[in-house]
Amino acid sequence: MKRRTFLTLFSGSVLAPAGINYRQSQSATKMDELWLDLDHWLSEHLPEVLADLNSGCSSEQLSELEYRLDCNLPEDFKAFYRHHNGQKGNTTGLFLGLEFLDTDNIYSEWIAWRDLALEDEEIATAIESESFPQDAIKTLYISLKWIPIARDWTGNHLGIDLDPGPAGTFGQVINFGADEDRKFVLAPSLTGFIAWMLDQYQSGNYQANERSLALQDPPNQHFLDVVPLLFGGN
């Protein structure tokens, strides 16, 4: 698919909906448990990926990221990054081959999209996308309230959605980027996605070597290629 650079620029910060704090607190506690299990699994099966992970973020680093992105990040996102702040990039990506971004790279990827939008405001609404489920994700090509957490180095991402559609959930995990016109909700939260990913690993549904990590079923060479098959709309 031809790479495009159509963007939509959003202004102003997006706040978490009222009443979400209790659910996010529960989700953050679950995230702590998931990281313990994921660290243990990596130590036994992919120690090179575990060694590639950075140490965790401080509260100050997370507050700085929120300031730079002009947003309030979900509590489970913060819990995730308090354990490990991305990876160094010396081996395959934690997210089924996609690189787990540290906070500096989150910001640099976000800035790249923002700068493209600022170059020509007329392209902001030039292309729409599809949402699966319908109305869960705003049918835009890009939103600056989609925060990348993983990349494939060709302009495509997994990220958290801080400005969902009317049928979506604040903090849901979605695919987006240069080639991702069809956008899917992979999980209603980062906690939900990590739980799903860990289940794939623990059940043996993966294939890996030093430079590659992917699902075994369905067969693929790029996780984003099988997102439609896994999460609907194929």
Coordinates of C-alpha atoms in Angstrom, one line a residue:
M1 CA 0.0 0.0 0.0
K2 CA 1.3 3.4 -0.9
R3 CA 2.4 5.5 2.1
R4 CA 0.3 8.6 2.7
T5 CA 0.8 11.7 4.8
F6 CA -2.7 12.9 5.4
L7 CA -3.3 14.0 9.0
T8 CA -5.9 15.6 11.2
L9 CA -4.6 18.0 13.8
F10 CA -6.5 18.3 17.1
S11 CA -6.0 21.2 19.4
G12 CA -6.5 21.3 23.2
S13 CA -6.0 18.6 25.8
V14 CA -8.3 15.6 26.1
L15 CA -9.3 14.7 29.7
A16 CA -10.3 11.2 30.8
P17 CA -14.1 10.9 31.2
A18 CA -15.5 11.4 34.6
G19 CA -15.8 8.2 36.7
I20 CA -13.0 6.4 34.9
N21 CA -10.4 6.7 37.7
Y22 CA -11.6 3.7 39.7
R23 CA -11.6 1.4 36.7
Q24 CA -8.2 2.7 35.7
S25 CA -6.9 2.1 39.2
Q26 CA -8.0 -1.5 39.0
S27 CA -6.5 -1.8 35.5
A28 CA -3.2 -0.4 36.8
T29 CA -3.0 -3.0 39.5
K30 CA -3.7 -5.7 37.0
M31 CA -0.9 -4.3 34.8
D32 CA 1.6 -4.7 37.7
E33 CA 0.6 -8.4 37.8
L34 CA 0.9 -8.8 34.0
W35 CA 4.4 -7.4 34.0
L36 CA 5.6 -9.9 36.6
D37 CA 4.3 -12.7 34.4
L38 CA 5.7 -11.2 31.2
D39 CA 9.1 -10.6 32.7
H40 CA 9.2 -14.2 33.9
W41 CA 8.1 -15.6 30.6
L42 CA 10.7 -13.5 28.7
S43 CA 13.5 -14.6 31.1
E44 CA 12.7 -18.2 30.2
H45 CA 11.9 -17.9 26.5
L46 CA 13.3 -14.7 25.1
P47 CA 16.0 -13.4 27.5
E48 CA 17.5 -11.2 24.8
V49 CA 14.2 -9.2 24.6
L50 CA 14.1 -8.9 28.4
A51 CA 17.7 -7.7 28.4
D52 CA 16.8 -5.1 25.7
L53 CA 14.1 -3.5 27.9
N54 CA 14.9 -0.2 29.6
S55 CA 14.4 0.4 33.3
G56 CA 11.1 2.0 34.3
C57 CA 9.9 5.6 34.1
S58 CA 9.8 7.9 37.1
S59 CA 6.7 9.8 37.9
E60 CA 8.5 13.0 36.8
Q61 CA 9.2 11.5 33.3
L62 CA 5.5 10.5 32.9
S63 CA 4.4 13.9 34.0
E64 CA 6.8 15.5 31.5
L65 CA 5.4 13.2 28.7
E66 CA 1.8 14.3 29.5
Y67 CA 2.9 17.9 29.4
R68 CA 4.6 17.5 26.1
L69 CA 1.7 15.6 24.5
D70 CA -0.9 17.9 26.2
C71 CA -2.9 15.0 27.5
N72 CA -3.8 12.9 30.5
L73 CA -2.5 9.4 30.1
P74 CA -4.4 6.4 31.4
E75 CA -3.3 5.0 34.7
D76 CA -2.5 1.5 33.2
F77 CA -0.3 3.2 30.6
K78 CA 1.6 4.8 33.5
A79 CA 1.8 1.5 35.3
F80 CA 3.1 -0.2 32.2
Y81 CA 5.9 2.4 31.7
R82 CA 6.8 2.4 35.4
H83 CA 8.1 -1.1 34.9
H84 CA 9.9 -0.6 31.6
N85 CA 10.4 2.5 29.5
G86 CA 10.5 1.0 26.1
Q87 CA 13.4 -1.0 24.6
K88 CA 16.8 -0.2 23.3
G89 CA 16.1 -1.7 19.8
N90 CA 19.0 -4.2 19.7
T91 CA 16.7 -7.2 19.2
T92 CA 13.2 -7.9 18.0
G93 CA 10.2 -5.9 19.2
L94 CA 8.3 -6.9 22.3
F95 CA 4.9 -6.3 20.7
L96 CA 4.9 -9.3 18.3
G97 CA 7.9 -7.9 16.5
L98 CA 6.9 -4.2 16.8
E99 CA 9.3 -2.1 18.8
F100 CA 8.2 -1.0 22.2
L101 CA 8.7 2.8 22.2
D102 CA 10.4 4.6 25.1
T103 CA 9.0 8.0 26.1
D104 CA 11.5 9.9 24.0
N105 CA 10.5 7.9 20.9
I106 CA 6.8 8.3 21.7
Y107 CA 7.3 12.0 21.6
S108 CA 9.5 12.0 18.4
E109 CA 6.9 9.9 16.5
W110 CA 4.1 12.1 17.7
I111 CA 6.1 15.2 16.7
A112 CA 6.6 13.8 13.2
W113 CA 2.9 13.5 12.7
R114 CA 2.3 16.9 14.2
D115 CA 4.8 18.6 11.9
L116 CA 3.3 17.0 8.8
A117 CA 0.0 18.3 9.8
L118 CA 1.4 21.8 10.3
E119 CA 3.1 21.8 6.9
D120 CA -0.2 22.0 5.1
E121 CA -3.5 22.3 7.1
E122 CA -5.5 21.7 3.9
I123 CA -4.6 18.0 4.0
A124 CA -6.0 17.6 7.5
T125 CA -9.3 16.1 6.4
A126 CA -8.3 14.8 3.0
I127 CA -8.9 11.1 3.8
E128 CA -11.1 9.2 6.1
S129 CA -10.7 5.7 7.5
E130 CA -12.9 2.8 8.5
S131 CA -13.5 1.9 12.2
F132 CA -13.9 -1.7 13.5
P133 CA -16.2 -1.9 15.4
Q134 CA -18.2 0.9 13.8
D135 CA -18.0 4.2 15.6
A136 CA -15.4 3.0 18.1
I137 CA -12.6 5.0 16.4
K138 CA -13.1 8.3 14.8
T139 CA -12.9 7.9 11.0
L140 CA -9.8 10.1 10.5
Y141 CA -6.5 9.3 9.0
I142 CA -4.6 10.5 12.0
S143 CA -5.3 12.2 15.3
L144 CA -2.8 13.7 17.7
K145 CA -4.7 12.1 20.5
W146 CA -3.6 8.7 19.2
I147 CA -0.4 8.1 21.2
P148 CA 2.0 5.6 19.7
I149 CA 3.5 2.9 21.9
A150 CA 5.0 0.6 19.2
R151 CA 6.3 1.1 15.6
D152 CA 7.3 -0.9 12.6
W153 CA 9.8 1.7 11.2
T154 CA 7.6 2.3 8.1
G155 CA 5.2 4.8 9.7
N156 CA 2.7 2.4 11.3
H157 CA 1.9 2.0 15.0
L158 CA 0.0 0.4 17.8
G159 CA -1.2 3.1 20.1
I160 CA -3.7 4.2 22.7
D161 CA -6.7 6.3 21.7
L162 CA -7.4 9.3 23.9
D163 CA -10.2 10.6 21.7
P164 CA -12.4 7.6 20.7
G165 CA -15.5 7.6 18.7
P166 CA -19.0 7.4 20.4
A167 CA -18.8 3.6 20.7
G168 CA -15.2 3.5 21.8
T169 CA -13.4 3.6 25.1
F170 CA -10.8 6.2 26.4
G171 CA -7.5 4.4 26.4
Q172 CA -8.4 1.7 23.9
V173 CA -5.6 0.1 21.9
I174 CA -5.7 0.7 18.1
N175 CA -3.6 0.4 15.0
F176 CA -2.9 3.5 13.0
G177 CA -0.3 5.0 10.6
A178 CA 0.8 5.4 7.1
D179 CA -0.7 2.2 5.7
E180 CA -3.5 1.7 8.3
D181 CA -6.6 3.1 6.7
R182 CA -8.7 0.3 8.4
K183 CA -8.5 0.9 12.1
F184 CA -9.4 -1.8 14.7
V185 CA -9.9 -1.8 18.4
L186 CA -7.4 -4.5 19.6
A187 CA -8.5 -4.2 23.2
P188 CA -10.5 -1.7 25.3
S189 CA -7.4 -0.8 27.3
L190 CA -3.6 -1.3 27.3
T191 CA -4.1 -3.8 30.2
G192 CA -6.5 -5.8 28.0
F193 CA -4.0 -5.9 25.1
I194 CA -1.1 -6.9 27.2
A195 CA -3.2 -9.7 28.8
W196 CA -4.1 -10.9 25.2
M197 CA -0.5 -10.8 24.0
L198 CA 0.9 -12.6 27.1
D199 CA -1.7 -15.3 26.6
Q200 CA -0.5 -15.8 23.0
Y201 CA 3.1 -16.2 24.3
Q202 CA 2.2 -18.5 27.2
S203 CA 0.1 -20.7 25.0
G204 CA 3.0 -21.2 22.5
N205 CA 1.4 -19.3 19.7
Y206 CA 4.5 -17.5 18.6
Q207 CA 7.6 -18.0 16.5
A208 CA 10.8 -16.2 17.3
N209 CA 14.5 -15.7 16.6
E210 CA 17.0 -13.0 17.5
R211 CA 15.5 -10.5 15.0
S212 CA 12.0 -11.7 14.6
L213 CA 8.9 -12.3 16.8
A214 CA 5.5 -13.1 15.3
L215 CA 2.3 -15.1 15.9
Q216 CA 2.5 -18.6 14.7
D217 CA -1.3 -18.8 14.0
P218 CA -2.4 -17.1 11.8
P219 CA 0.9 -17.2 9.9
N220 CA 2.4 -13.8 9.2
Q221 CA 5.5 -11.8 8.8
H222 CA 4.1 -8.6 10.2
F223 CA 1.6 -8.4 13.0
L224 CA -0.4 -5.5 11.5
D225 CA -1.1 -7.6 8.4
V226 CA -3.2 -10.0 10.5
V227 CA -4.9 -7.4 12.7
P228 CA -8.1 -7.5 10.5
L229 CA -8.2 -11.3 10.7
L230 CA -7.7 -11.3 14.5
F231 CA -9.9 -8.4 15.4
G232 CA -12.7 -8.3 12.9
G233 CA -13.5 -6.7 9.5
N234 CA -11.5 -9.1 7.4

